[in-house]
Coordinates of C-alpha atoms in Angstrom, one line a residue:
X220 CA -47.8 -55.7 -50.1
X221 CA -49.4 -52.7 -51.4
X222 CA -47.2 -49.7 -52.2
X223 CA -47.7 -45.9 -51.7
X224 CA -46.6 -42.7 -53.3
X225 CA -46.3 -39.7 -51.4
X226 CA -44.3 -37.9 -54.1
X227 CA -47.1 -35.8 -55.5
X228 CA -48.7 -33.9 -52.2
X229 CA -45.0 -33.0 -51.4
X230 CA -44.2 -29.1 -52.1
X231 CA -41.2 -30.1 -54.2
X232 CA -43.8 -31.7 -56.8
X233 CA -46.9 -29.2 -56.4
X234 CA -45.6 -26.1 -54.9
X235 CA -45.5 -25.0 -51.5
X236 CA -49.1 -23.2 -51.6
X237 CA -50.6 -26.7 -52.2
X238 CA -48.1 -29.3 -51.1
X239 CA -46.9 -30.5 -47.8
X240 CA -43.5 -28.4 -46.8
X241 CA -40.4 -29.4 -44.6
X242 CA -42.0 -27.2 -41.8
X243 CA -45.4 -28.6 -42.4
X244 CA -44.1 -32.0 -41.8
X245 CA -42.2 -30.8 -38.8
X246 CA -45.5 -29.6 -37.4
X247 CA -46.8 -32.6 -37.9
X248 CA -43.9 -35.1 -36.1
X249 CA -44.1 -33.1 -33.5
X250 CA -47.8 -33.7 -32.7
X251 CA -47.8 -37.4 -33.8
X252 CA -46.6 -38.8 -30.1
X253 CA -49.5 -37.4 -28.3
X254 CA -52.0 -38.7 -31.4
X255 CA -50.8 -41.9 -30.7
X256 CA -51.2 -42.0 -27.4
X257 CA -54.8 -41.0 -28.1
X258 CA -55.0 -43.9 -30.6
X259 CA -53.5 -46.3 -27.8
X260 CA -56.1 -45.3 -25.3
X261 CA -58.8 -45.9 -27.9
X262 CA -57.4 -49.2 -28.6
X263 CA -57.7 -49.8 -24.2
X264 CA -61.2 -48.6 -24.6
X265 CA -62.3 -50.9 -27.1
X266 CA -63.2 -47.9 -29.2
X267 CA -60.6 -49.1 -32.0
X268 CA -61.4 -52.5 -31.6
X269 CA -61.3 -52.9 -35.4
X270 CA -57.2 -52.6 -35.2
X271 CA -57.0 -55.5 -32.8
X272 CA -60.1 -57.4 -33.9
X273 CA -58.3 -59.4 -36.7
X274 CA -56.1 -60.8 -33.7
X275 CA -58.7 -63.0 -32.4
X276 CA -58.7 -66.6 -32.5
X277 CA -62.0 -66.6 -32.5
X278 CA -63.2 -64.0 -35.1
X279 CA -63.7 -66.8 -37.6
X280 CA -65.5 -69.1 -35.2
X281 CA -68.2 -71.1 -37.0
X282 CA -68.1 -69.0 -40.4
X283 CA -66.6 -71.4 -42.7
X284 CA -69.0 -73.8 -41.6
X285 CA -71.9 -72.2 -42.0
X286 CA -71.3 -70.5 -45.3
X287 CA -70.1 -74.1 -46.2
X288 CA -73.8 -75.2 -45.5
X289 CA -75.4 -72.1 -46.9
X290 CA -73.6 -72.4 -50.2
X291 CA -74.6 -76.3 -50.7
X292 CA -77.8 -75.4 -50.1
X293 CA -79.1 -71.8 -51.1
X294 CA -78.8 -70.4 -54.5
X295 CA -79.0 -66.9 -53.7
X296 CA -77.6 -65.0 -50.2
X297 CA -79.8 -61.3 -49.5
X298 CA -78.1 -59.5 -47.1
X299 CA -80.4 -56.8 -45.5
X300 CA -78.0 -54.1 -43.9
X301 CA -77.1 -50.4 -44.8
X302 CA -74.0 -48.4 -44.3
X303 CA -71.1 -49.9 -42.8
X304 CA -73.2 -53.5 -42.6
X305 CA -73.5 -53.0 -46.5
X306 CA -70.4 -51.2 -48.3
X307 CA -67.7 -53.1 -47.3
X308 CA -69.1 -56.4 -48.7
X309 CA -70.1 -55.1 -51.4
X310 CA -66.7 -53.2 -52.0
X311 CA -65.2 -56.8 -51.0
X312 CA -67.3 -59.0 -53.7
X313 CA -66.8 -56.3 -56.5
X314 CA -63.4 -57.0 -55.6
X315 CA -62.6 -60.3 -55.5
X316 CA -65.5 -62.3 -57.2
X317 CA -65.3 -62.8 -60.9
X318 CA -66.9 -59.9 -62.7
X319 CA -70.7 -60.3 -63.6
X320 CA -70.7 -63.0 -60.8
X321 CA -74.7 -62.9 -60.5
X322 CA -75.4 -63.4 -63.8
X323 CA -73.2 -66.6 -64.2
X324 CA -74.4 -70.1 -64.7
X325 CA -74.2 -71.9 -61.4
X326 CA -71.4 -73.9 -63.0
X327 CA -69.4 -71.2 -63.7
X328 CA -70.1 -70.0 -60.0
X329 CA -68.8 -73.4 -59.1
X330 CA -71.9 -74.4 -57.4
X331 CA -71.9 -71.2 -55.5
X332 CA -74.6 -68.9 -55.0
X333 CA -75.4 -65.2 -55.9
X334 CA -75.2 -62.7 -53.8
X335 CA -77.6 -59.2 -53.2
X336 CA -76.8 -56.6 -51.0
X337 CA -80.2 -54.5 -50.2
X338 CA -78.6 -51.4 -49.0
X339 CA -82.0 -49.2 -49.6
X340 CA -85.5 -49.5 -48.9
X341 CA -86.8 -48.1 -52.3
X342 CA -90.2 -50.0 -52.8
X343 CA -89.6 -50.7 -56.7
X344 CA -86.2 -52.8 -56.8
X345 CA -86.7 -54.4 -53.4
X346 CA -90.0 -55.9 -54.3
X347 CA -88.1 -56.6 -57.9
X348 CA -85.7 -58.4 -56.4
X349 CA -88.4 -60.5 -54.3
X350 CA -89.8 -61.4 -57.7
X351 CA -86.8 -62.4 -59.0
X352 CA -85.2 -64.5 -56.9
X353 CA -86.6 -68.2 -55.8
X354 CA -87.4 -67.1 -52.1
X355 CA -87.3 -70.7 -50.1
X356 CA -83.6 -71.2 -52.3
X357 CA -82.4 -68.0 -50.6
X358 CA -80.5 -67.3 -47.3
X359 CA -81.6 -64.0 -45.8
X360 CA -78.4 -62.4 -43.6
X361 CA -79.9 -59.9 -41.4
X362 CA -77.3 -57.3 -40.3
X363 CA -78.1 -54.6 -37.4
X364 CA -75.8 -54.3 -34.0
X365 CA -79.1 -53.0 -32.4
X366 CA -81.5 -54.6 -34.5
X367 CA -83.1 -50.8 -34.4
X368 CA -82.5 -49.9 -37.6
X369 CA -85.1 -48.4 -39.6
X370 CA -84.4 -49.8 -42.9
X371 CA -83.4 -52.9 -42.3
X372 CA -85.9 -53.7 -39.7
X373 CA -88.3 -52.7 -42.7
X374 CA -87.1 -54.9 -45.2
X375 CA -87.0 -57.6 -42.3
X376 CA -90.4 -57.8 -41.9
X377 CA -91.3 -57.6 -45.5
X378 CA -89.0 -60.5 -45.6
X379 CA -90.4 -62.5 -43.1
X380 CA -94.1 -62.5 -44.7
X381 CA -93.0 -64.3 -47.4
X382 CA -91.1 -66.9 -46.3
X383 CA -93.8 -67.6 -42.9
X384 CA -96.9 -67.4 -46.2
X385 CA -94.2 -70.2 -48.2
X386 CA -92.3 -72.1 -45.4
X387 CA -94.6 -72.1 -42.9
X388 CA -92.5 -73.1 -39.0
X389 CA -89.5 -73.4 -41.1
X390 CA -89.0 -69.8 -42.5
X391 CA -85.9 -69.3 -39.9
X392 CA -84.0 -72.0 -41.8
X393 CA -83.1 -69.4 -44.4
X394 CA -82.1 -66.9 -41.7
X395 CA -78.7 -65.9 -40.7
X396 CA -78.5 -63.3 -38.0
X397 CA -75.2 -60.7 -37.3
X398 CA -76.3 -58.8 -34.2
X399 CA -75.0 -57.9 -30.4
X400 CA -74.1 -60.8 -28.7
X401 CA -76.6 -60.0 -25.9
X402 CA -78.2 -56.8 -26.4
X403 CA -80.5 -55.2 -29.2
X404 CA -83.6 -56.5 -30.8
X405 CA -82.9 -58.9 -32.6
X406 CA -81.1 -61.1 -30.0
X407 CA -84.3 -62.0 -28.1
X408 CA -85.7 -63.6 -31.9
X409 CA -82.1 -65.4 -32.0
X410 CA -82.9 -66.8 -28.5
X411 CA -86.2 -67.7 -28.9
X412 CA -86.0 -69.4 -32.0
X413 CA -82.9 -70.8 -32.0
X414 CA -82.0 -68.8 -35.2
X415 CA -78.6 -69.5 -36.4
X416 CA -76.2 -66.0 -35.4
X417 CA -73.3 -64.2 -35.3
X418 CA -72.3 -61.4 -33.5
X419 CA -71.1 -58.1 -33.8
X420 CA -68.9 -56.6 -30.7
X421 CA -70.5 -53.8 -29.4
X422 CA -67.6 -50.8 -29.7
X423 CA -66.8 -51.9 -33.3
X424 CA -69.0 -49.3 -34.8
X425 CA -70.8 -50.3 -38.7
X426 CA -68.3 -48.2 -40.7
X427 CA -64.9 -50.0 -39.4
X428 CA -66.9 -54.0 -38.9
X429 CA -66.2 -55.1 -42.5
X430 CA -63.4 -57.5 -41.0
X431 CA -65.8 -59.1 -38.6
X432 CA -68.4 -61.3 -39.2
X433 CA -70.5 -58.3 -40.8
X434 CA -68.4 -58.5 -44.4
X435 CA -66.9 -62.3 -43.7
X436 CA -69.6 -64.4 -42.9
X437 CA -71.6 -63.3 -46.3
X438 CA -68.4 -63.1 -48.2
X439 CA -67.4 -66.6 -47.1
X440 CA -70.8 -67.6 -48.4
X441 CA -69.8 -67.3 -51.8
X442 CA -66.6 -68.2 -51.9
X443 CA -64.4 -65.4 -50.8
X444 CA -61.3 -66.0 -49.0
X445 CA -61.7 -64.6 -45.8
X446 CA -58.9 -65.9 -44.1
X447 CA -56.5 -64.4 -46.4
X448 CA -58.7 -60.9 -46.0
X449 CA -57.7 -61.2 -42.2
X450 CA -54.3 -61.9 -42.6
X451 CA -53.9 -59.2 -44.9
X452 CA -55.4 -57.3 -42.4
X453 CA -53.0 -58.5 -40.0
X454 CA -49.9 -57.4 -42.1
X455 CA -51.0 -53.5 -42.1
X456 CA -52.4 -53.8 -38.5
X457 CA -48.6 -54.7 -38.3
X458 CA -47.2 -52.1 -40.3
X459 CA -49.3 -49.6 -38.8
X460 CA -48.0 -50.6 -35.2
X461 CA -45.3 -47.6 -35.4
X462 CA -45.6 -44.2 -33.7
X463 CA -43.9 -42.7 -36.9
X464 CA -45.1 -41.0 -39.7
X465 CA -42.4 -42.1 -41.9
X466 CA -42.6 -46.3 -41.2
X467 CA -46.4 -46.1 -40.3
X468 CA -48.0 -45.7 -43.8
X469 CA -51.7 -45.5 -42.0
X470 CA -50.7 -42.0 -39.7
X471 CA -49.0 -41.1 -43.0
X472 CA -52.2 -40.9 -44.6
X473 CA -54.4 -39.5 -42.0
X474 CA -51.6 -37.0 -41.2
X475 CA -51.2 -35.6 -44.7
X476 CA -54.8 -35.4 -45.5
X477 CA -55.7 -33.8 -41.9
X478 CA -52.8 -30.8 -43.1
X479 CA -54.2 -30.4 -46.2
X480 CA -57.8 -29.5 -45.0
X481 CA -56.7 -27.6 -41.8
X482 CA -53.5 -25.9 -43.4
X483 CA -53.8 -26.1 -47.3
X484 CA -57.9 -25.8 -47.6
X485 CA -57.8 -28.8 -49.5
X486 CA -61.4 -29.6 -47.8
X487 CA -62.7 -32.1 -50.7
X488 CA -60.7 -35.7 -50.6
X489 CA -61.2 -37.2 -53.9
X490 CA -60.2 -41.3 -54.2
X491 CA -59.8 -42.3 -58.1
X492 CA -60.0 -46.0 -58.7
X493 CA -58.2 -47.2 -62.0
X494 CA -60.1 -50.7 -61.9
X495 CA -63.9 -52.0 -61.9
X496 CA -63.1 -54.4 -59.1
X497 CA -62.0 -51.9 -56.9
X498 CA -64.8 -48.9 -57.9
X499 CA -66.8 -49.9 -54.8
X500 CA -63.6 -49.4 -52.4
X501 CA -64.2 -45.3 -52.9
X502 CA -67.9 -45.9 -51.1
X503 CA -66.8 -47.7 -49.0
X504 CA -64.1 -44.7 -47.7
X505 CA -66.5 -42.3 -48.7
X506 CA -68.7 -43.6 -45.5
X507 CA -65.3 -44.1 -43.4
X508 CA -64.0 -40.6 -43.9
X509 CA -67.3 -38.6 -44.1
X510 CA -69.1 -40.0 -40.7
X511 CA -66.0 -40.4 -38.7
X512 CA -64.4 -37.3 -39.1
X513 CA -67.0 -34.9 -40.5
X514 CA -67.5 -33.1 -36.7
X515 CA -67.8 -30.1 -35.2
X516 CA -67.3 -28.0 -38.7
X517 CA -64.3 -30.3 -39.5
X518 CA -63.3 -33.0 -42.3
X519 CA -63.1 -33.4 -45.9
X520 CA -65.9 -34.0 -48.1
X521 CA -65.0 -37.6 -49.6
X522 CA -65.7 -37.9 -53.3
X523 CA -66.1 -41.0 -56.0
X524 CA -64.1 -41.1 -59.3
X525 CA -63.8 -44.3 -61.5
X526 CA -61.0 -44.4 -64.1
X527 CA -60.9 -43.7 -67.3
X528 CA -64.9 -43.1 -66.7
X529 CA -64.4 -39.7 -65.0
X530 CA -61.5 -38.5 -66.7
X531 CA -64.3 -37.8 -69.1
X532 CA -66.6 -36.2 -66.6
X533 CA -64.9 -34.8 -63.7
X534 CA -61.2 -33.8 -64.7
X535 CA -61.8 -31.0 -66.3
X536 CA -62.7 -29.1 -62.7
X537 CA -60.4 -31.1 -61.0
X538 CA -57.7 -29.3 -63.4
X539 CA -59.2 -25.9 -63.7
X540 CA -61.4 -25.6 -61.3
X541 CA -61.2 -24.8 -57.8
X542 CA -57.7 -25.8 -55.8
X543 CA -59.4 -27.3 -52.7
X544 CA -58.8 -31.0 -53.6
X545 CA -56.2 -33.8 -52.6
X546 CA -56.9 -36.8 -54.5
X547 CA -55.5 -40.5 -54.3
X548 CA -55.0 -42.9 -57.3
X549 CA -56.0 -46.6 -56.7
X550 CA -54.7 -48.9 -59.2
X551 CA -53.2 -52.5 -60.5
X552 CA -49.8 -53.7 -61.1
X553 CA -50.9 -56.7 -62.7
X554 CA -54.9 -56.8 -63.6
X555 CA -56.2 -60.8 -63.5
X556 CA -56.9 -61.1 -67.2
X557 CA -54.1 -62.2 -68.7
X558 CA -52.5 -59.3 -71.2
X559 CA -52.7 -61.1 -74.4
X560 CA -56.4 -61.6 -74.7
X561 CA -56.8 -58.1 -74.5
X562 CA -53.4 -57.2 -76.4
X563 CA -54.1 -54.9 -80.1
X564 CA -52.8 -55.4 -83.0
X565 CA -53.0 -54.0 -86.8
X566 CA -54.4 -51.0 -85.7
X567 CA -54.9 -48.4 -88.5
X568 CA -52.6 -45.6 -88.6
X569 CA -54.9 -43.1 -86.7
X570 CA -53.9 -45.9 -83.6
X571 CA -50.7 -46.9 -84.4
X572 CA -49.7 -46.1 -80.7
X573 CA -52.4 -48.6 -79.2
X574 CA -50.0 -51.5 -80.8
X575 CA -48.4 -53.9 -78.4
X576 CA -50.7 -52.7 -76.3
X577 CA -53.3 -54.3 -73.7
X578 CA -55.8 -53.0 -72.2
X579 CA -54.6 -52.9 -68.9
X580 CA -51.7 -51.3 -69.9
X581 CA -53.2 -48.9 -71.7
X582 CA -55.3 -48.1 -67.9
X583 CA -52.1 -48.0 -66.3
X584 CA -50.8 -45.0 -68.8
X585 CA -54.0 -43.2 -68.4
X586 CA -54.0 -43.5 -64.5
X587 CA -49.9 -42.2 -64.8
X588 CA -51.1 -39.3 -67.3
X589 CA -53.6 -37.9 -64.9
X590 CA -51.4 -37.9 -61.9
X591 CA -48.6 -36.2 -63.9
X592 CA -51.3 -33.6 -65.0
X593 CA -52.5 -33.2 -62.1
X594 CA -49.4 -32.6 -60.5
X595 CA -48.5 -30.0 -63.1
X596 CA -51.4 -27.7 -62.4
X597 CA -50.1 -28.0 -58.8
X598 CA -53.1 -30.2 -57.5
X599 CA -51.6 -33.1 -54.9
X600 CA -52.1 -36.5 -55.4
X601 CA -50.8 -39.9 -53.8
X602 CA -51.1 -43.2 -55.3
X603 CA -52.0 -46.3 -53.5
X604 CA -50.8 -49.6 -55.5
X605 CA -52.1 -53.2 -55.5
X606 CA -49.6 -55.9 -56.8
X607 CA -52.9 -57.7 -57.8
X608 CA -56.4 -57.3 -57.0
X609 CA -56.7 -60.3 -54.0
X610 CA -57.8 -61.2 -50.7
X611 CA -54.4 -60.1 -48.8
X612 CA -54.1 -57.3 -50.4
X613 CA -57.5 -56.1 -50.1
X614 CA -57.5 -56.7 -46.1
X615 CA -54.5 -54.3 -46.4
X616 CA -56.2 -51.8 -47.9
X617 CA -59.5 -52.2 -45.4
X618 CA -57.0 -51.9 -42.5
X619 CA -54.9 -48.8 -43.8
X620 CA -57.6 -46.5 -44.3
X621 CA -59.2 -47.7 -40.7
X622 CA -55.8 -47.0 -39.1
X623 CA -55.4 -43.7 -40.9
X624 CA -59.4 -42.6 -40.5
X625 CA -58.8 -43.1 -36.6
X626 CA -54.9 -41.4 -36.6
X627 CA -56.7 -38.7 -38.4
X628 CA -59.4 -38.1 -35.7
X629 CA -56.6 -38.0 -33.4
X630 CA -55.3 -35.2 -34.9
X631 CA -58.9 -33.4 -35.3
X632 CA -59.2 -34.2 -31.6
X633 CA -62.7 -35.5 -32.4
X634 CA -64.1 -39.1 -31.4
X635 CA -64.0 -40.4 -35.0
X636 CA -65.9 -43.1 -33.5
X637 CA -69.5 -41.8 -33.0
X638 CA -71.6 -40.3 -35.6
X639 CA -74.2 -38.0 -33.3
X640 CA -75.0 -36.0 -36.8
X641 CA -77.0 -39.1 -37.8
X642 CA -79.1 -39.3 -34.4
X643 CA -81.1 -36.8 -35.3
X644 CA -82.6 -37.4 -38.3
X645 CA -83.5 -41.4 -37.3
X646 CA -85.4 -39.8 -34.2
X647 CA -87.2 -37.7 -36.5
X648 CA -87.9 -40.6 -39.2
X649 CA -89.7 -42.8 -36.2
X650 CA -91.5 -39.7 -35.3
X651 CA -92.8 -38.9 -38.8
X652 CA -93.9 -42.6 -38.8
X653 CA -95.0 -42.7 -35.6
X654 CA -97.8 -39.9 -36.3

């Protein structure tokens, strides 16, 4: 399972100004029973379905059958979504499909097809794309809970003029819907045309649905394991069944991160990911963290950092400048590629200390160094360990952030699971337009 390091936001590693203390932790057992309680009502509610979701016999229901079809026949799966209908697929197939997957033969894809994620609605790589891809060889997935969305209502009906102008009546046979199961707009098109659909449960908000069939129906499409995702998931919904901050590695999280912006003004929550397959898993927090908790003049401002990229860009003010970060290291035990075709050896004297080496070992030290720097200048950090970059353990890492996103909004006493601060501005888009 995956493993994780508290040593480095403790006081004993980063000082008491900047680390959590004996009394801090304390403070924070002693409020944990009634932020559970919270989290259990929530659960009640259905407003943290996602924690009980992956329990369902039937969240599965009709997927591998369909994607089944859909990869025999399409060469290419568009999904039309944004936010929390986008990121965690796309954090899910940088993750787990072989790297460079779209520009792969088919053979190499073994027969399976490529896979776009139109999370924007800029005019110049949509319309790209269009004229890229073989439109009546591609499955458009539609994703909107209340088929309201601006963007992908957009890109819907630029969609839907192409393949009506080169299918003619049989342009919904490369449509997939993943909408409300009654309400919406989209549902009444579903009904009416007999469109193949999935559905999205109404309380399980964008930002905590990549479990459901939102991130598994296009992932399965293309060749993802999804059962093992949910069963992952299972395991930490498991682990994270525990009103203790000391076995329940989820409220850990939430709990230490909610003390360092309210008691350390560590407001900036930085996630550093040591691999290329899991770069995408740091958007995909960023959206958890920023709209769940960023309320009422509360939260930490999420930031992105890729290693060793941003050692070379960012590292330097995360050392020296201001002290108001907390930061978490995502890395790899043992990276896919096997360490001897990426081993050195020979290397002139200048590198003598490269040889033996592989590259992924060489990733690993980098990743260690910057922690132990970090530490040093009295900056907290945690690590958060995959044995190997897989299904299981990714539906691990999906859940424990969820679990520790919503134990965190407990603690805030905020609804982590609305987003009222993004209300606004869509009212005011369909009134620009509207004029």
């Amino acid at each position: 399972m995956l493993s994780i390091d508290f040593t480095n936001v403790l006081a004993d590693a980063v000082g008491a100004d900047n680390g959590i203390t004996k009394e801090d932790a304390a403070t924070l057992i002693s409020r944990t029973t009634a932020a559970h309680e919270q989290l259990e009502k929530w659960r009640a509610s259905g407003d943290a379905l996602f924690y009980d979701i992956v329990d369902e016999d039937c969240l599965l229901s009709g997927i591998p059958e369909k994607a089944a079809e859909v990869s025999e026949r399409f060469d290419n799966v568009v999904v039309l979504g944004i936010g929390g209908s986008a990121l965690g697929l796309r954090a899910a197939s940088q993750a787990l499909l072989p790297s460079h997957w779209n520009l792969r033969t088919k053979e190499s894809r073994e027969g399976r097809p490529r896979l776009f994620v139109c999370d924007n609605i800029d005019p110049e790589s949509f319309s790209g794309l269009l004229g890229l891809i073989d439109i009546e060889k591609t499955c458009f997935t539609i994703i909107s809970k209340s088929g309201r969305t601006t963007e992908t209502a957009a890109q819907l009906l630029v969609v839907l003029d192409h393949l009506k102008a080169l299918l003619g009546e049989n342009w919904h046979e490369n449509v997939v819907i993943i909408t409300d199961p009654e309400a919406g707009e989209l549902r009444p098109m579903v009904r009416e045309l007999g469109l193949t659909a999935f559905s999205i449960p109404p309380k399980l908000g964008g930002r905590f649905s990549v479990l459901s069939p939102v991130g598994l129906f296009p992932a399965a499409c293309v060749g993802i394991d999804v059962e093992e995702l949910v069963n992952g998931a299972r395991a930490m919904a498991s682990r994270c069944s525990e009103p203790s901050l000391e076995t329940n590695p989820g409220y850990h999280i939430g709990a230490a991160f909610y003390q360092f912006d309210t008691a350390k003004r560590k407001n900036m929550s930085v996630m550093f990911s040591y691999s290329d397959a899991l770069m995408l898993t740091a958007d995909w927090y960023a959206q958890l963290w920023a709209e769940s908790l960023g309320k009422s003049g509360r939260g930490q401002t999420p930031v992105r950092a890729v290693g060793t990229t941003d050692q070379h860009s960012q590292v330097q003010l995360y050392m020296e400048g201001p002290a108001d970060k907390v930061f978490t290291f995502v890395g790899v035990e043992k990276f896919r590629t096997p360490a001897e075709a990426t081993r050195i050896s020979d290397a002139p004297k200048a590198f003598s200390y490269l040889n033996g080496h592989d590259l992924g070992s060489i990733l690993r030290a980098e990743q260690v160094a910057t922690s132990r720097a970090l530490t040093e200048m009295g900056r907290p950090n945690m690590t958060v360990t995959f044995p190997q970059i897989d299904a299981h353990h990714l539906g691990e890492f999906f859940m424990l952030y969820e679990v520790a996103t919503a134990f965190a909004g407990a603690l805030y006493e905020i609804d982590p699971f609305n987003q009222p601060g993004v209300e606004l501005g869509k009212k005011l888009t369909r009134e620009i337009l509207q004029r």
